[in-house]
Backbone as JSON Lines, residues from 0, in Angstrom:
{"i":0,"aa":"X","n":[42.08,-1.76,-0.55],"ca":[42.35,-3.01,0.15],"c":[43.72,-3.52,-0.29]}
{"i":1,"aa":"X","n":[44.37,-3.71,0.81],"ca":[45.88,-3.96,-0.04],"c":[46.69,-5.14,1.03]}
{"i":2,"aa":"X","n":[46.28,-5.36,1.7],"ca":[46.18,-6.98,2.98],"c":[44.72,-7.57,2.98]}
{"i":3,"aa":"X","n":[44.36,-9.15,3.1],"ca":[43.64,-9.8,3.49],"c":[43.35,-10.65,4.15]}
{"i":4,"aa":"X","n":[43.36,-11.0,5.54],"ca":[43.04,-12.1,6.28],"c":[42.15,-12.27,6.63]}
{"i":5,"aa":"X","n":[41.46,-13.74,6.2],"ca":[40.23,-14.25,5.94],"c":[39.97,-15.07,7.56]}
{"i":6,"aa":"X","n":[38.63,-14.47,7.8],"ca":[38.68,-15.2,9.41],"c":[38.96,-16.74,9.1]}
{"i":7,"aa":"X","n":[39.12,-17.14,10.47],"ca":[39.32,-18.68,10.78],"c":[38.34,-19.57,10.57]}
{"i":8,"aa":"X","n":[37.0,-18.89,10.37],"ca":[35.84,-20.09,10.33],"c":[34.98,-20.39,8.56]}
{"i":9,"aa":"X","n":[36.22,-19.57,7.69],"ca":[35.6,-19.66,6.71],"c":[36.71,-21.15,5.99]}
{"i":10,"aa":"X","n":[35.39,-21.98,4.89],"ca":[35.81,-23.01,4.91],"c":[35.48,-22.79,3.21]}
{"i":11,"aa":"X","n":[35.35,-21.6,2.71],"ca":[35.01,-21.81,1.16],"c":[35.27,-20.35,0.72]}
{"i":12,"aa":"X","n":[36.08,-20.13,-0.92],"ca":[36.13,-19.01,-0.96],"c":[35.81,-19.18,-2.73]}
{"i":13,"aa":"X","n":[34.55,-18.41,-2.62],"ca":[33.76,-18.47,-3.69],"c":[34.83,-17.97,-5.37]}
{"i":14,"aa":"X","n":[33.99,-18.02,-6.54],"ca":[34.62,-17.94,-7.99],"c":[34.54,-16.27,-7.85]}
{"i":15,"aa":"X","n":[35.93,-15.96,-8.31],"ca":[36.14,-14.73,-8.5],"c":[35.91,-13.62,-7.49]}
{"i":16,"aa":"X","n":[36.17,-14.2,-6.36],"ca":[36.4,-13.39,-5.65],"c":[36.71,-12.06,-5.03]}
{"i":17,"aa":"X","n":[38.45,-12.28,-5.47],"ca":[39.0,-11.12,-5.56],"c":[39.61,-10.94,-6.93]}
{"i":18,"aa":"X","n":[39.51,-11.44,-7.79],"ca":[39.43,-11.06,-9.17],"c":[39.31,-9.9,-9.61]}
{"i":19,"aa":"X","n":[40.7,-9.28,-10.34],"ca":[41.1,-7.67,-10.86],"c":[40.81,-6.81,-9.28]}
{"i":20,"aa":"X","n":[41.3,-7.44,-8.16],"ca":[41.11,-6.55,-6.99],"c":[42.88,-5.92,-6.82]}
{"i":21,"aa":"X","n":[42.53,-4.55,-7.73],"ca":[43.48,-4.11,-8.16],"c":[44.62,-3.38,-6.95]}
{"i":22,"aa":"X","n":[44.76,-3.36,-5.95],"ca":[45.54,-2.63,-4.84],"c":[45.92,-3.77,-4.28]}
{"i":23,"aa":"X","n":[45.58,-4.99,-4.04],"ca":[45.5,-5.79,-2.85],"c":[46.99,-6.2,-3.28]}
{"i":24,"aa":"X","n":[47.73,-6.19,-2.27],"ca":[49.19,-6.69,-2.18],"c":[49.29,-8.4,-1.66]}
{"i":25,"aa":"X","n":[48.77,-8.58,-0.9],"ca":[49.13,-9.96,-0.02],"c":[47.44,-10.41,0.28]}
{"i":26,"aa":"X","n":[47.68,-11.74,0.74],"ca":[46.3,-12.61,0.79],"c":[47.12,-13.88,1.53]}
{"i":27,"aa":"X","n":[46.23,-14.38,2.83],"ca":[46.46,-15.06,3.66],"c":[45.42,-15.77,3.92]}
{"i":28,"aa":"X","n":[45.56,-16.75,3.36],"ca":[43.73,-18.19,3.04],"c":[44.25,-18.83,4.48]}
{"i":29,"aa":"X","n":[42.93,-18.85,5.34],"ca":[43.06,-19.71,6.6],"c":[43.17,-21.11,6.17]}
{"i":30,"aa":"X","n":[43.87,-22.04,7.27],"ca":[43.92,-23.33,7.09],"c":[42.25,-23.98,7.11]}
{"i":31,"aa":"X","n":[41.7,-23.31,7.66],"ca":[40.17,-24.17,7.81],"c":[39.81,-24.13,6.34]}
{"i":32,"aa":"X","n":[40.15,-23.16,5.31],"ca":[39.39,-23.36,4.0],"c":[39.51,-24.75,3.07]}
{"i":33,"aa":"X","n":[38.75,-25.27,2.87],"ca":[39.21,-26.64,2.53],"c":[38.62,-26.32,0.5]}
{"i":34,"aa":"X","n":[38.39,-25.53,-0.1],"ca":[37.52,-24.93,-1.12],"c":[38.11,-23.8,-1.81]}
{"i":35,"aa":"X","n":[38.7,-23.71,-2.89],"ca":[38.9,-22.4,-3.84],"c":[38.92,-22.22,-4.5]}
{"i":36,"aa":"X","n":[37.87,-21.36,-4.94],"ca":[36.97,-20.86,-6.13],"c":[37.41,-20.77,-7.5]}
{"i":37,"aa":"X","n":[37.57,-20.8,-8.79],"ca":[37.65,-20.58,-10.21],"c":[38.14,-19.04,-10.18]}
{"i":38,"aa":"X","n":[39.1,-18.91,-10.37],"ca":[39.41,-17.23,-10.59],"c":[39.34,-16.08,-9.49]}
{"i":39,"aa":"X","n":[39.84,-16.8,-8.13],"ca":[39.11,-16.3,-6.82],"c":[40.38,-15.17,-6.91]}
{"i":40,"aa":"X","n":[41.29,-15.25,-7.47],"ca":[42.44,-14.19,-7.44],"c":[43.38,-14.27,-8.63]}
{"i":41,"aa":"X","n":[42.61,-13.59,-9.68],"ca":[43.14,-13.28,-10.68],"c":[43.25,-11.59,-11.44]}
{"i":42,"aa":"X","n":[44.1,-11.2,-12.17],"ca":[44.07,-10.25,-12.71],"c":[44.31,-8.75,-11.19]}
{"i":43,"aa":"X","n":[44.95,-9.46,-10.41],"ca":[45.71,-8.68,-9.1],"c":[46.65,-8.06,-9.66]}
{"i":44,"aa":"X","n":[46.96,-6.95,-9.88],"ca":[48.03,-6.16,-10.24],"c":[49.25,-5.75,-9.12]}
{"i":45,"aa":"X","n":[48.84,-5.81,-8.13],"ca":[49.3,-5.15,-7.1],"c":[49.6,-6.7,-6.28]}
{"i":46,"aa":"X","n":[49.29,-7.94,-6.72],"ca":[49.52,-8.98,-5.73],"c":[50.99,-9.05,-5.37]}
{"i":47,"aa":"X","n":[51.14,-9.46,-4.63],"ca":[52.65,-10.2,-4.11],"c":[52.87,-11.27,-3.73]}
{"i":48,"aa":"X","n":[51.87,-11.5,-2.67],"ca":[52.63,-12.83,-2.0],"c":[51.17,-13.57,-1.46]}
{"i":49,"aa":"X","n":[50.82,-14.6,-1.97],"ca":[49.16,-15.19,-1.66],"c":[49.98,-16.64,-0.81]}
{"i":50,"aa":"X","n":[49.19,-16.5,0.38],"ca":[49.83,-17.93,1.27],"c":[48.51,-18.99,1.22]}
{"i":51,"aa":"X","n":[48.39,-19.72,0.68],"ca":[47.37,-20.93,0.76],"c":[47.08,-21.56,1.97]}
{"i":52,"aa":"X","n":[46.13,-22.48,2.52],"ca":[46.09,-23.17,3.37],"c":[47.4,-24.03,3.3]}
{"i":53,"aa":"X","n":[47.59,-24.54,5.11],"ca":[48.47,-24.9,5.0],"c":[48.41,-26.51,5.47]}
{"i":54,"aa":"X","n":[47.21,-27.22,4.41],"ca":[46.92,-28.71,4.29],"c":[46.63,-28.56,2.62]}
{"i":55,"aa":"X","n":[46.06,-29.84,2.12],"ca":[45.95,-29.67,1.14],"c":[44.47,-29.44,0.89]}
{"i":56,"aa":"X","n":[44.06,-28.38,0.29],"ca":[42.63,-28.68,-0.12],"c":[41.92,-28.23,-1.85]}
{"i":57,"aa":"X","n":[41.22,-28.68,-2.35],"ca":[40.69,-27.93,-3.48],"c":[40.69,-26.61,-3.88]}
{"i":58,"aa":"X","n":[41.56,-26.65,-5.38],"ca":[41.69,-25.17,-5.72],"c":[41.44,-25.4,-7.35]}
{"i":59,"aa":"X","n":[40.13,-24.57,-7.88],"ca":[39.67,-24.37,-8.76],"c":[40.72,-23.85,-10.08]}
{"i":60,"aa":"X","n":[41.88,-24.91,-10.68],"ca":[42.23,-24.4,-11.62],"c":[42.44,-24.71,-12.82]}
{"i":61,"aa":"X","n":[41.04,-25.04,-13.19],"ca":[40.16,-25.43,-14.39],"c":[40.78,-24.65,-15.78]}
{"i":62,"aa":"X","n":[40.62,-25.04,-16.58],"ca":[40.76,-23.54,-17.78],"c":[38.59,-23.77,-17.73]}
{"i":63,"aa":"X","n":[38.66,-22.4,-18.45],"ca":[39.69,-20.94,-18.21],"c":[39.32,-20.34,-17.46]}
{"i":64,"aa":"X","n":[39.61,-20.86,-16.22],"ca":[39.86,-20.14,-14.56],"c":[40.71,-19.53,-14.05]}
{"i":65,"aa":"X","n":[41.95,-19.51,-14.61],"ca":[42.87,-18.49,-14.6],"c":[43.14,-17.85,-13.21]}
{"i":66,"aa":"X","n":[43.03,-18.92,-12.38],"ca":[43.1,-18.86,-10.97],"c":[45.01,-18.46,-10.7]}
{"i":67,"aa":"X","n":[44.97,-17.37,-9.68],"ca":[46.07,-16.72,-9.82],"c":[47.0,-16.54,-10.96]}
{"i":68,"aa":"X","n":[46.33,-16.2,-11.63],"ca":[46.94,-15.68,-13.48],"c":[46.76,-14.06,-13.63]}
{"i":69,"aa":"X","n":[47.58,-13.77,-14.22],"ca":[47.59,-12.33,-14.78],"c":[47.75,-11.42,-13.25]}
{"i":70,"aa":"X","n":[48.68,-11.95,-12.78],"ca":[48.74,-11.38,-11.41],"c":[50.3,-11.35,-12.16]}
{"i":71,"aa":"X","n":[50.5,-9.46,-12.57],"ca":[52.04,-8.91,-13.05],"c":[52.83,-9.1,-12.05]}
{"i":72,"aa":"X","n":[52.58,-8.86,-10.8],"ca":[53.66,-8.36,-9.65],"c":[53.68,-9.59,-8.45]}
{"i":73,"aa":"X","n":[52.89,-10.73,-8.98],"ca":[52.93,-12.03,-7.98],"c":[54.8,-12.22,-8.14]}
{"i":74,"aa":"X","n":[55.03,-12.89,-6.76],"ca":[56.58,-13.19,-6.61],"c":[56.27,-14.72,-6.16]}
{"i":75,"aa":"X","n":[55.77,-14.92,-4.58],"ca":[55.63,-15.72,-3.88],"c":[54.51,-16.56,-3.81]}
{"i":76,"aa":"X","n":[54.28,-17.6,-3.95],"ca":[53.19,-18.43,-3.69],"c":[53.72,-19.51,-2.59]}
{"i":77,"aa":"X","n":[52.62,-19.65,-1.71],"ca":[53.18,-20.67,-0.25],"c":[52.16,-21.76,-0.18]}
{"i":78,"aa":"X","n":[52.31,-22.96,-0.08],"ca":[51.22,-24.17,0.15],"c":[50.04,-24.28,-1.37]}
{"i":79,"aa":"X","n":[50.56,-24.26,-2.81],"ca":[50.22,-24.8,-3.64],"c":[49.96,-26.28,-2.96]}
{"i":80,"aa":"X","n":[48.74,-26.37,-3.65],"ca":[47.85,-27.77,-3.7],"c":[47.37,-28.33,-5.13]}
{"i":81,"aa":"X","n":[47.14,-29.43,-5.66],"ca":[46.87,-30.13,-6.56],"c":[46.01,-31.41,-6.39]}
{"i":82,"aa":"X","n":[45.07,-31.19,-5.83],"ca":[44.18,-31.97,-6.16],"c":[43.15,-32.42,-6.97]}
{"i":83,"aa":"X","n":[43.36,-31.52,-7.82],"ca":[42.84,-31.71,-9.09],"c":[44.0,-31.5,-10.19]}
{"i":84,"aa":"X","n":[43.71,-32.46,-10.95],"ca":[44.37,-32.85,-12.11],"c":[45.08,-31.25,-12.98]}
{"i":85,"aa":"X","n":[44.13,-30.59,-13.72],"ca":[44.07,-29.51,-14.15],"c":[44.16,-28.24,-13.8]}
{"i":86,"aa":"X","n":[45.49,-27.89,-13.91],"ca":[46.54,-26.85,-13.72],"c":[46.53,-25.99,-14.37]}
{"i":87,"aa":"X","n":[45.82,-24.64,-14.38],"ca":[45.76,-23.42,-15.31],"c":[46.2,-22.05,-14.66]}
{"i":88,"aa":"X","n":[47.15,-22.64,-13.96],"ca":[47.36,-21.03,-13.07],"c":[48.48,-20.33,-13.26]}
{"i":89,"aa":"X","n":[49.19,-19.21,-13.01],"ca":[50.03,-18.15,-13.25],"c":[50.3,-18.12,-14.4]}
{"i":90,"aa":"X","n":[49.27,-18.1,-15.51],"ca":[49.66,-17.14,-16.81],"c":[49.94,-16.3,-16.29]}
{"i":91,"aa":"X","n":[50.91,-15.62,-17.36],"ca":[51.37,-14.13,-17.36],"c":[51.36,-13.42,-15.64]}
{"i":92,"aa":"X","n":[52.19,-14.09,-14.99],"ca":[52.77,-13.92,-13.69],"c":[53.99,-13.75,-14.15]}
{"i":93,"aa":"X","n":[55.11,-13.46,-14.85],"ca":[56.34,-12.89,-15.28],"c":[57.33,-12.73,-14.11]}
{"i":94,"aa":"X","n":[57.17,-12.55,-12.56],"ca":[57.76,-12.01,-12.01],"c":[57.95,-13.16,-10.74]}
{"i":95,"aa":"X","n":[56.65,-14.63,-10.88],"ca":[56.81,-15.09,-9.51],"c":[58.54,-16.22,-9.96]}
{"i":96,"aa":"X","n":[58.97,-15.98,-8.69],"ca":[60.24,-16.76,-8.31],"c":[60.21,-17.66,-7.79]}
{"i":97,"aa":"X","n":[59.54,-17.83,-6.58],"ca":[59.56,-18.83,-5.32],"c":[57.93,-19.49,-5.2]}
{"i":98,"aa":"X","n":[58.31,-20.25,-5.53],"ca":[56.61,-21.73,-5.41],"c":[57.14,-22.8,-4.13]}
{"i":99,"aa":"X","n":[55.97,-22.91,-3.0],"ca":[56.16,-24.16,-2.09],"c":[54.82,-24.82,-2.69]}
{"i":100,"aa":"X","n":[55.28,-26.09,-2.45],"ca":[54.23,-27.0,-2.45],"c":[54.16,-27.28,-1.16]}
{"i":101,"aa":"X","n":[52.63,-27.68,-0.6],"ca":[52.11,-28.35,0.3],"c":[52.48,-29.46,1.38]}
{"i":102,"aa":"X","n":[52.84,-29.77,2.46],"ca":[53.08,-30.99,2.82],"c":[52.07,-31.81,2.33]}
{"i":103,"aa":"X","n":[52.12,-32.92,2.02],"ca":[51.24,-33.98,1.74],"c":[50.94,-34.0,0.46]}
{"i":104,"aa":"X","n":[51.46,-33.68,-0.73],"ca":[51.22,-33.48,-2.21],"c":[52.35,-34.82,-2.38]}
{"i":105,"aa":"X","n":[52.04,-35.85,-3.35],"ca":[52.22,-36.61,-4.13],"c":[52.98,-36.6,-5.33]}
{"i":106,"aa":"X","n":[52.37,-35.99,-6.11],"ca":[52.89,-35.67,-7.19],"c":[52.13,-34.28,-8.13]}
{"i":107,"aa":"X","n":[52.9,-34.31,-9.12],"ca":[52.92,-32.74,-9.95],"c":[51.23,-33.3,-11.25]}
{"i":108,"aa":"X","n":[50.64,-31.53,-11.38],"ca":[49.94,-32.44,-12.37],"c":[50.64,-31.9,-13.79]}
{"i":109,"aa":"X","n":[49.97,-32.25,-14.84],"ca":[50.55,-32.69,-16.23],"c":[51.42,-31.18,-16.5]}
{"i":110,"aa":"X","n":[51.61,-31.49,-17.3],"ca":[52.3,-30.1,-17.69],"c":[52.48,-28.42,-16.37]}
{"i":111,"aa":"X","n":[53.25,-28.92,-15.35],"ca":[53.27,-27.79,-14.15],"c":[54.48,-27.23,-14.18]}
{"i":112,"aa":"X","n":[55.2,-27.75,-14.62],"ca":[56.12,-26.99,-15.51],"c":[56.49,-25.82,-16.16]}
{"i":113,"aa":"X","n":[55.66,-26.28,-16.84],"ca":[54.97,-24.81,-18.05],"c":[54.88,-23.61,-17.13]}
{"i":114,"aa":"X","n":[54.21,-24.15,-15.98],"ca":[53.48,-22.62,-15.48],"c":[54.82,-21.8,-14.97]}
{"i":115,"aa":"X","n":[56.13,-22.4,-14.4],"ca":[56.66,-21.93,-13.65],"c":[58.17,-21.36,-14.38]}
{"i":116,"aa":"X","n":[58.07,-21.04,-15.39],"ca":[59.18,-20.44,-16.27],"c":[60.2,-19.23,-15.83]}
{"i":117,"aa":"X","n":[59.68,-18.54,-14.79],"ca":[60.44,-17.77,-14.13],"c":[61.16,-18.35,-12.92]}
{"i":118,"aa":"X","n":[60.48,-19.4,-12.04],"ca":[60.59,-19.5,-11.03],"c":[62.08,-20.04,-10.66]}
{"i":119,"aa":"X","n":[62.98,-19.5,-9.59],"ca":[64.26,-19.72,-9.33],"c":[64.29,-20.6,-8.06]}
{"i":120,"aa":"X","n":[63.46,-20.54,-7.15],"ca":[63.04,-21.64,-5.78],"c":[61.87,-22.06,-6.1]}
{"i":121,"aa":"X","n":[62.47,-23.72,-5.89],"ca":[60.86,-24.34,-6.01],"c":[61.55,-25.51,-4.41]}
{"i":122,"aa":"X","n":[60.12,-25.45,-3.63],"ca":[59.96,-25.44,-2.31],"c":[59.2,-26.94,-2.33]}
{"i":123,"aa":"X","n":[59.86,-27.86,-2.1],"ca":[59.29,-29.12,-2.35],"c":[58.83,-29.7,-1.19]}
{"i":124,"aa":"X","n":[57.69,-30.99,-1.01],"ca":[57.76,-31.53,0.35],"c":[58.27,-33.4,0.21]}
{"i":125,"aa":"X","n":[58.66,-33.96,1.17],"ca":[59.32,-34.96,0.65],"c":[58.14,-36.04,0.22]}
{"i":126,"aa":"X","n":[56.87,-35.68,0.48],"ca":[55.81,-36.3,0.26],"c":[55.86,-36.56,-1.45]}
{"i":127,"aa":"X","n":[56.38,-35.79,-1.85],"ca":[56.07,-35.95,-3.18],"c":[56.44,-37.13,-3.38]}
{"i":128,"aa":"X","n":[57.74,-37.95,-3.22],"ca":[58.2,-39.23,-3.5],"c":[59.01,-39.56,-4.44]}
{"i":129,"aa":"X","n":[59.21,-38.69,-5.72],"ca":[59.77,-39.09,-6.6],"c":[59.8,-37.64,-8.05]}
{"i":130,"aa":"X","n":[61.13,-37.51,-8.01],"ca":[61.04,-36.62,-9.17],"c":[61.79,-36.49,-10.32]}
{"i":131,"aa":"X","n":[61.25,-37.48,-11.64],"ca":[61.6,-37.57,-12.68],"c":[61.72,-36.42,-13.75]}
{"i":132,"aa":"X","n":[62.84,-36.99,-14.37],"ca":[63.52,-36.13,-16.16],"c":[61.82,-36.01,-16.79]}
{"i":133,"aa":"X","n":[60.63,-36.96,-16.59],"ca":[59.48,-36.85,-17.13],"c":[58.41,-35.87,-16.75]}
{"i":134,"aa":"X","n":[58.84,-34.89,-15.72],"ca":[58.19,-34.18,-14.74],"c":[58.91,-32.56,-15.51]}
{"i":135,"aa":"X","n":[59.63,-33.07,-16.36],"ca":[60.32,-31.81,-17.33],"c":[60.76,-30.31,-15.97]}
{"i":136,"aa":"X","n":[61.12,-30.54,-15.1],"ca":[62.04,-29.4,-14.4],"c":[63.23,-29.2,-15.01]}
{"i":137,"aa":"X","n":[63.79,-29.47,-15.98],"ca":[64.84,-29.58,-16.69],"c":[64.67,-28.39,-17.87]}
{"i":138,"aa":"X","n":[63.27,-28.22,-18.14],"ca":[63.17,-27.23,-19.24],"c":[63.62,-25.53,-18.12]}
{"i":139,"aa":"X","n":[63.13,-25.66,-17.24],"ca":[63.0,-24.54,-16.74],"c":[64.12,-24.11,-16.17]}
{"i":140,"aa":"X","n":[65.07,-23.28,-17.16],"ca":[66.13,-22.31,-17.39],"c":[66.45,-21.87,-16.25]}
{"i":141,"aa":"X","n":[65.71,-20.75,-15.41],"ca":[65.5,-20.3,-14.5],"c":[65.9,-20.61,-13.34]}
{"i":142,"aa":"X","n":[65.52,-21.91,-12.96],"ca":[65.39,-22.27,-11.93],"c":[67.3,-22.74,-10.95]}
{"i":143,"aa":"X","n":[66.79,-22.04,-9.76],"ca":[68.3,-21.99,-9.49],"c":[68.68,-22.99,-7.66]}
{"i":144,"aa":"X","n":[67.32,-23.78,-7.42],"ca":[67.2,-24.12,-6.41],"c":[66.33,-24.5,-5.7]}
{"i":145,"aa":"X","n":[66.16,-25.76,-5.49],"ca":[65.25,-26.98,-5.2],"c":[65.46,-26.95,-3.48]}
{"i":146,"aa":"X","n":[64.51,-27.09,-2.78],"ca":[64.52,-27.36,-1.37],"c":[63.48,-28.46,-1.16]}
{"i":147,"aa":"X","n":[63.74,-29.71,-0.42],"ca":[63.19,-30.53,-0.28],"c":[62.93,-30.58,1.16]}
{"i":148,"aa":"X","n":[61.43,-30.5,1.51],"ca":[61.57,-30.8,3.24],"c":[60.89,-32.25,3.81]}
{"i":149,"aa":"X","n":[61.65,-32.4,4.61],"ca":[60.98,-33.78,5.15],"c":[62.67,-34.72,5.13]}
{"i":150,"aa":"X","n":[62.25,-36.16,5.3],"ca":[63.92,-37.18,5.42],"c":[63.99,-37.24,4.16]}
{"i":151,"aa":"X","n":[65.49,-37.09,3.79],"ca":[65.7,-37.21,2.54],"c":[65.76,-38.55,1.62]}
{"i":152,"aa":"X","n":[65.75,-39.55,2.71],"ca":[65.49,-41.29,2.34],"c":[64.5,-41.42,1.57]}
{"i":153,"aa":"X","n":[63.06,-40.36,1.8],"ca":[61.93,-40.5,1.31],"c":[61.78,-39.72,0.08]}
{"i":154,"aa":"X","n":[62.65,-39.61,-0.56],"ca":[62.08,-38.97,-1.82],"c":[63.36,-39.28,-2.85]}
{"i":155,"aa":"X","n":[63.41,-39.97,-4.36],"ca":[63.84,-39.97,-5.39],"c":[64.03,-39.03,-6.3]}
{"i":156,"aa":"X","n":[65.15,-38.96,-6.59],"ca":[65.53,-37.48,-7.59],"c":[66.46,-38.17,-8.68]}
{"i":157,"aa":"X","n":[65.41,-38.06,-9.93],"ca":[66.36,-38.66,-11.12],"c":[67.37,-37.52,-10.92]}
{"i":158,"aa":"X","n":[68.56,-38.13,-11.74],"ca":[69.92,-37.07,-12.15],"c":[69.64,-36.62,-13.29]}
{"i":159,"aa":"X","n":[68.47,-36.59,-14.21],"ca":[68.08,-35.71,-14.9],"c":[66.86,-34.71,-15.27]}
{"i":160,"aa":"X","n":[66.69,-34.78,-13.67],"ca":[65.59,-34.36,-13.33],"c":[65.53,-32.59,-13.49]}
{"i":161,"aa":"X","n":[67.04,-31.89,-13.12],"ca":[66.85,-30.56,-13.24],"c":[68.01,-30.71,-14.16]}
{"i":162,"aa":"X","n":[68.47,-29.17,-14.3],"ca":[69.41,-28.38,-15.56],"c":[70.78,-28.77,-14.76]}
{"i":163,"aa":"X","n":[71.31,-28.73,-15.02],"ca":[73.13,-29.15,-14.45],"c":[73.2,-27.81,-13.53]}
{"i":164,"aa":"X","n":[73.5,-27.94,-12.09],"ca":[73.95,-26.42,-11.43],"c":[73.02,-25.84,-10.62]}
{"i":165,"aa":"X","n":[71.9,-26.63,-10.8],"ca":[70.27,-26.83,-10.08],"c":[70.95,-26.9,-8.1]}
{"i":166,"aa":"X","n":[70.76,-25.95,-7.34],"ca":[70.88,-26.78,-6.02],"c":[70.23,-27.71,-5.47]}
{"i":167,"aa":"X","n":[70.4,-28.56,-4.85],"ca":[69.32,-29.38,-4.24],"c":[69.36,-29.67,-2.36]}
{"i":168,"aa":"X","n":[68.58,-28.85,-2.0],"ca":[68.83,-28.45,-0.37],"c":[67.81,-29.3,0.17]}
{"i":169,"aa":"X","n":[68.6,-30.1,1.42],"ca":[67.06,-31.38,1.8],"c":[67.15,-30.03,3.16]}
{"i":170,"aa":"X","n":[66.04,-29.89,3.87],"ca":[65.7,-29.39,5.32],"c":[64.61,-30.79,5.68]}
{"i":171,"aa":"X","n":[65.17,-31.33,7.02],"ca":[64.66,-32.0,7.81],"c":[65.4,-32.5,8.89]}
């Protein structure tokens, strides 16, 4: 199995799923899923590019759920959601670059930062509202380029919010 598209009428995708589903390259979560599971895609060797729903809905990433973690060959993640507080995802992902967040996400949870130490595009929506030096994007070395979508009136960007040299691209 090395593609997955999950029909349209599924609205829940159970714990551990596809967990150590070692070939699978790509994974495409329908927008109807409003539900995702504790570890539903972890330990993917072969992952690449997992596209989330594209609203916001519940995603199980509890410790130690390790929900999209230990995925070596993840690059891309599309429509990250945070609706829950507790953020335990892409340990030992070494390789992902490019993170979008969600339209309609608010804000970051605690320490999200941390997770994204490689990442060189981070894919913002203007929903977020505000992005502070306290939100620590500044630690992350890496990072070579911020895209903000939505009016750019609507969203705050401390000036010490990223590393000096950071791009900052509004699309809207």
């Amino acid at each position: 199995l090395e593609a997955f598209n999950f029909p349209n009428e599924l609205t829940e995708i159970g714990d551990y799923a596809f967990s150590s589903c070692k070939s699978l390259k790509e994974m495409q979560v329908p927008d109807s899923d409003n539900r995702i599971g504790k570890a539903f895609c972890n330990s993917c060797d072969s992952l690449i590019t997992v596209t989330l729903p594209n609203k916001r809905c519940e995603i199980d990433y509890s410790y130690p759920s390790d929900t999209l973690a230990m995925c070596d060959n993840l690059e891309r993640v599309y429509n990250l959601s945070f609706i829950r507080e507790d953020f335990n995802g892409f340990d030992f992902c070494d390789k992902l670059w490019y993170v979008s967040v969600v339209d309609g996400e608010e804000h970051f949870p605690k320490y999200f930062y941390q997770k994204l130490k490689n990442v060189r595009v981070l894919d913002l929506p203007s929903s977020i509202g505000r992005i502070t030096k306290e939100e620590l994007f500044w630690a992350i070395d890496t990072l070579d380029e911020v895209i903000i979508r939505g009016k750019r009136r609507e969203i705050y960007i401390d000036k010490e919010a990223f590393q000096q040299g950071v791009q900052i691209k509004y699309m809207g």
